[in-house]
Coordinates of C-alpha atoms and ligand atoms in Angstrom, one line a residue:
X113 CA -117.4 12.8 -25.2
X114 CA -114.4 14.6 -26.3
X115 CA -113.7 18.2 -25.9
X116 CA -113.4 20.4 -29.1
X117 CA -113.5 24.2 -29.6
X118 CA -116.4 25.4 -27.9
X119 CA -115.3 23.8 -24.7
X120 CA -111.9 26.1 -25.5
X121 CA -113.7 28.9 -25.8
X122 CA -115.9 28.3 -23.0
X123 CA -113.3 27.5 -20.5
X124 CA -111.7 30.9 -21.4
X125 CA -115.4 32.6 -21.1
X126 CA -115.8 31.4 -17.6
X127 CA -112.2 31.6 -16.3
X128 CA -112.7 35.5 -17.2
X129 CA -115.8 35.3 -16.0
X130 CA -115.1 33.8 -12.4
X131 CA -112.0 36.1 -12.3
X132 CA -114.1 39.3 -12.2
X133 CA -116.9 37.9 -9.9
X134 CA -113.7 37.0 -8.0
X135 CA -111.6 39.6 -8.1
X136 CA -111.8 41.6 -4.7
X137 CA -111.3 38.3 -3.0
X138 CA -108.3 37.9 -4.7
X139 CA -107.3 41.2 -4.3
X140 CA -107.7 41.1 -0.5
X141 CA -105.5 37.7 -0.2
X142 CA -102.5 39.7 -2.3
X143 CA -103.1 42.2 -0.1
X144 CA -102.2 40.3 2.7
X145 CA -99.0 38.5 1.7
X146 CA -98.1 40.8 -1.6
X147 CA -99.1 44.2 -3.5
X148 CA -102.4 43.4 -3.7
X149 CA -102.6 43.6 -7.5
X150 CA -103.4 39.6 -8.8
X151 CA -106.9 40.6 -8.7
X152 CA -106.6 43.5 -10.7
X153 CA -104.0 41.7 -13.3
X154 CA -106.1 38.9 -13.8
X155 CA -109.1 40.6 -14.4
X156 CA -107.6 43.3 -16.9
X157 CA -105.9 40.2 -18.8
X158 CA -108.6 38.2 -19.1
X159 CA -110.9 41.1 -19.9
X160 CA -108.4 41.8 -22.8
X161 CA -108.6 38.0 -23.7
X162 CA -112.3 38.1 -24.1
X163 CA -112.0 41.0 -26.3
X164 CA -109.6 39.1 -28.6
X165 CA -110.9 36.2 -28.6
X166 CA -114.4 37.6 -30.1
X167 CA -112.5 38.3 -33.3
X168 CA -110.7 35.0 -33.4
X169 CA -111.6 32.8 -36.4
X170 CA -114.8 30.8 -35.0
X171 CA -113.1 27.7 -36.3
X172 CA -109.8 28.2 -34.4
X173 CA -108.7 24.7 -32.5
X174 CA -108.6 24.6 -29.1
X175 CA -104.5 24.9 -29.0
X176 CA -105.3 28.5 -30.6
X177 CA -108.0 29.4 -28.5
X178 CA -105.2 29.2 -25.4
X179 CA -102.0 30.6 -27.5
X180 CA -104.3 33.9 -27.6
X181 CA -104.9 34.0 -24.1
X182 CA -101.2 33.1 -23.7
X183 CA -99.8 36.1 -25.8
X184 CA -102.4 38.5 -24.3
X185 CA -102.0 37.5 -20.6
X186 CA -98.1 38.1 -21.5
X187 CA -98.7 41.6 -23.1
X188 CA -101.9 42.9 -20.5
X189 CA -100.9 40.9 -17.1
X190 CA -98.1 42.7 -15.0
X191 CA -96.7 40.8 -12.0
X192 CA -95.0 37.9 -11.9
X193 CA -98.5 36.1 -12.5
X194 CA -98.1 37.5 -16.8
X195 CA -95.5 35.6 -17.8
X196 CA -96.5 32.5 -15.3
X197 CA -99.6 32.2 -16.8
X198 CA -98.7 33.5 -20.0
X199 CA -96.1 30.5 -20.4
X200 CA -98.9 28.4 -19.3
X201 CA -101.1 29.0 -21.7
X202 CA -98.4 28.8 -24.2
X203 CA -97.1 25.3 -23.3
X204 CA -100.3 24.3 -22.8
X205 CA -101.3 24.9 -26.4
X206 CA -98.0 23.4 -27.7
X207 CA -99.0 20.2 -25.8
X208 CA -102.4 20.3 -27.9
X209 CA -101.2 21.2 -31.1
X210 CA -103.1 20.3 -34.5
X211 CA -105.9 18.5 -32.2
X212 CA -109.5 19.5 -32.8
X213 CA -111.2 17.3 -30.3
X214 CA -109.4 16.5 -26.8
X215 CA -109.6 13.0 -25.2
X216 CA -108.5 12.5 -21.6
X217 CA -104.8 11.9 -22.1
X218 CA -104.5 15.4 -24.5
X219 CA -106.4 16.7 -21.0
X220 CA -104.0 15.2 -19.3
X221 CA -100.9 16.6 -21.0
X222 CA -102.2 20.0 -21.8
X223 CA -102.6 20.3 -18.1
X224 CA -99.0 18.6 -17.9
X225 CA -97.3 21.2 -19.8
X226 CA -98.7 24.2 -18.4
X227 CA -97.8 23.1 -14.7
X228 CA -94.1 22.9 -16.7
X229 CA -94.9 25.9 -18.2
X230 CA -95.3 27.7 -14.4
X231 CA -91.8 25.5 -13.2
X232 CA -89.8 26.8 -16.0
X233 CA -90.1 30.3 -15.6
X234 CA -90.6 30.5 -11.8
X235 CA -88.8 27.5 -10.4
X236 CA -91.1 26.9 -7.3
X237 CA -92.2 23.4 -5.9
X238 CA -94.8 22.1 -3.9
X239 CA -94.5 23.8 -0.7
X240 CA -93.3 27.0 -2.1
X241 CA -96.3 28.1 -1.1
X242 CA -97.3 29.5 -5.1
X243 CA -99.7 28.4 -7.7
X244 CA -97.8 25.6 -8.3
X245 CA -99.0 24.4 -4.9
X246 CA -102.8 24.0 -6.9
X247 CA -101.1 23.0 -10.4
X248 CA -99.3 20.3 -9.3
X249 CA -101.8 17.9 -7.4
X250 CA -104.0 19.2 -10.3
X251 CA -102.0 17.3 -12.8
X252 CA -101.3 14.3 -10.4
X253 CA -105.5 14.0 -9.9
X254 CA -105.8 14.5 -13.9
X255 CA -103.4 11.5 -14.8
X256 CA -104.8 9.3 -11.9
X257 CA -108.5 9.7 -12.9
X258 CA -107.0 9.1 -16.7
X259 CA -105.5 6.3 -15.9
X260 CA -108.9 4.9 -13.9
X261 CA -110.5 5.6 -17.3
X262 CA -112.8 8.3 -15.8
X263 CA -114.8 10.7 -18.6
X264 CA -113.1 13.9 -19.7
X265 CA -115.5 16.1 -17.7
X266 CA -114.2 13.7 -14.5
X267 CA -110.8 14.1 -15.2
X268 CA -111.4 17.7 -15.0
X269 CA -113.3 17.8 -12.2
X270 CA -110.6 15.7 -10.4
X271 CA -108.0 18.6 -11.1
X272 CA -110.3 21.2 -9.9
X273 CA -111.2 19.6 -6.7
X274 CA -107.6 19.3 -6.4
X275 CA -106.5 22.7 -7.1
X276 CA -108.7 23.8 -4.3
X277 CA -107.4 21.7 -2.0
X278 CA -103.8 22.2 -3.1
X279 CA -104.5 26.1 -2.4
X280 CA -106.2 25.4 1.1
X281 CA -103.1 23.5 1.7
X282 CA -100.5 26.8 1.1
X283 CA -102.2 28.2 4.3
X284 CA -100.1 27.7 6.8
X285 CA -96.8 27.6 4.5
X286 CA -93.9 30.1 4.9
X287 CA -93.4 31.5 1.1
X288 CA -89.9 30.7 -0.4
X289 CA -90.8 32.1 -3.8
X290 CA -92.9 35.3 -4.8
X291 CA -93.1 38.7 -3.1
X292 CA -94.8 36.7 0.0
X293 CA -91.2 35.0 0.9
X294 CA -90.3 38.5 1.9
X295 CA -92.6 38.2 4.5
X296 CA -91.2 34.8 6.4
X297 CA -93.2 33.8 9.5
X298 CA -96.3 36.7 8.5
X299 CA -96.9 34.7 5.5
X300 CA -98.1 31.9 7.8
X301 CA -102.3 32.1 8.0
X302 CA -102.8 33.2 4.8
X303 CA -103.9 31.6 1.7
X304 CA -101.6 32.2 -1.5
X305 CA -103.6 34.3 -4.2
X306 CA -102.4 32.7 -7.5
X307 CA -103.0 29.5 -6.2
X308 CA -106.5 30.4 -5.7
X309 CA -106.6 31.8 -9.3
X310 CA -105.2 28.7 -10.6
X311 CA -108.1 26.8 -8.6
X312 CA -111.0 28.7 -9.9
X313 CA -109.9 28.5 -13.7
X314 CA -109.2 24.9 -13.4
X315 CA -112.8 24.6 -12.1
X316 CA -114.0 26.8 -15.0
X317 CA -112.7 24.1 -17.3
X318 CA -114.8 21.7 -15.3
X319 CA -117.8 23.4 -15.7
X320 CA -117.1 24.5 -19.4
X321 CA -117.1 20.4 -19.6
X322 CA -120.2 19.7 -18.2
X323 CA -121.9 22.8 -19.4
X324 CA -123.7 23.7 -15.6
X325 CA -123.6 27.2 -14.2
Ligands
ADP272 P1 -96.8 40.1 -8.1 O1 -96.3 39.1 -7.1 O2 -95.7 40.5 -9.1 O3 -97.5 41.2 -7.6 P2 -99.3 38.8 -8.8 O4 -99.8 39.4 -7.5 O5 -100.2 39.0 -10.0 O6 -97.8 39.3 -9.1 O7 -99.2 37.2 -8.6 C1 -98.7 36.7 -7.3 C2 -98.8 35.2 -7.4 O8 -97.8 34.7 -8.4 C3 -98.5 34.5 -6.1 O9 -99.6 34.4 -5.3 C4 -97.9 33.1 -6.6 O10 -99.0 32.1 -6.7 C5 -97.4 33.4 -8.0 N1 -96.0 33.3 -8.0 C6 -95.1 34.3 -7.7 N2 -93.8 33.9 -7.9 C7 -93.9 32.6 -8.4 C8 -93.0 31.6 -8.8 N3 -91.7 31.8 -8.8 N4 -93.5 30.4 -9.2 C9 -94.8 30.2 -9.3 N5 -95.7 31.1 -8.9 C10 -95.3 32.3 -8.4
MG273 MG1 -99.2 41.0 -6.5

């Protein structure tokens, strides 16, 4: 089963979704090691994406689908988290262009380019303790279960589970990019916030995939 334009429009349904359901959580963790405003910015942008994305043309492909949530998380999302995710988004749709249904190796690259997307703007590795820290075993799980010939909804599923390991694993990192790095050693303990945002809408995409709750 390949994934078309409802599963675009879902994935951005339940990403805003989970964000709001989410959002003192992620609020506390920036609070620890930031401003404590990535809950706030990711709720108002994805709040303004579900508003725009009502009056998108109902046959929009799925690389439309995420260039609107790329130019609205740009213009609504302050923080550095905007323009991360906004470029994303953005690359992310590029890598899908024209396609109206998604086998695993568009999954794989649309995921791809939106870890690239995050690089080229904030320049953070694994161990940076960022979102990269979920993006990039993300993409690595993606391309493996690809490669093993798994089903689009397992590929997925593969980057999710992932993602949330990925974040669990920025616990105990000292921050060298982000308002956290100001903090050195008191960054250690604490969990980075956009890597937890990164985890849960990787997940919605999962679920979007396999339809469940
Ligand atoms: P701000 O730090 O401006 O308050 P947010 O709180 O919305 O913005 O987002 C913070 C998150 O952004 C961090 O938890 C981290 O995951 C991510 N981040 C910050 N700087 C970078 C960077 N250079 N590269 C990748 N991710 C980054
Ligand atoms: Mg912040």
């Amino acid at each position: 089963m390949t994934l078309g334009r409802a599963w675009a429009r879902d994935w951005v349904g339940r990403s805003a979704r989970v964000i709001a359901e989410q959002r003192t959580r992620l609020i506390s963790l920036d609070r620890e090691i930031g401003d404590g405003d990535h809950g706030e910015n990711m709720e108002r942008g994805f709040q303004a994406v579900v508003v725009k994305l009502a009056d998108l043309d109902p046959d929009a492909a799925p690389a439309e689908v995420l260039k609107l949530v790329a130019t609205t998380l740009i213009s609504t999302v302050g923080g550095a988290s905007g323009p991360l995710y906004g470029t994303a988004y953005l690359k992310a749709s590029g890598a899908i262009a024209g396609l109206e249904e998604l086998d695993g190796t568009a999954l794989v690259a649309l995921l791809g380019a939106a870890r690239d997307g995050v690089v080229l703007r904030g320049k953070a590795e694994v161990g940076d303790k960022t979102m990269i820290d979920a993006w990039t075993p993300a993409v690595e799980a993606a391309g493996q279960a690809q490669a093993e010939g798994r089903s689009e909804a397992q590929i997925l599923d593969a980057a999710a589970a992932a993602a949330e390991s990925g974040s669990a694993s920025t616990d105990p990192l000292v921050a060298r990019k982000g308002r956290a790095s100001y903090l050195g050693e008191r960054a250690v303990g604490h969990r980075d916030p956009g890597s937890v945002s990164t985890a849960l809408i990787l997940r919605a995409a999962a679920d979007a995939a396999t339809g469940g709750t």
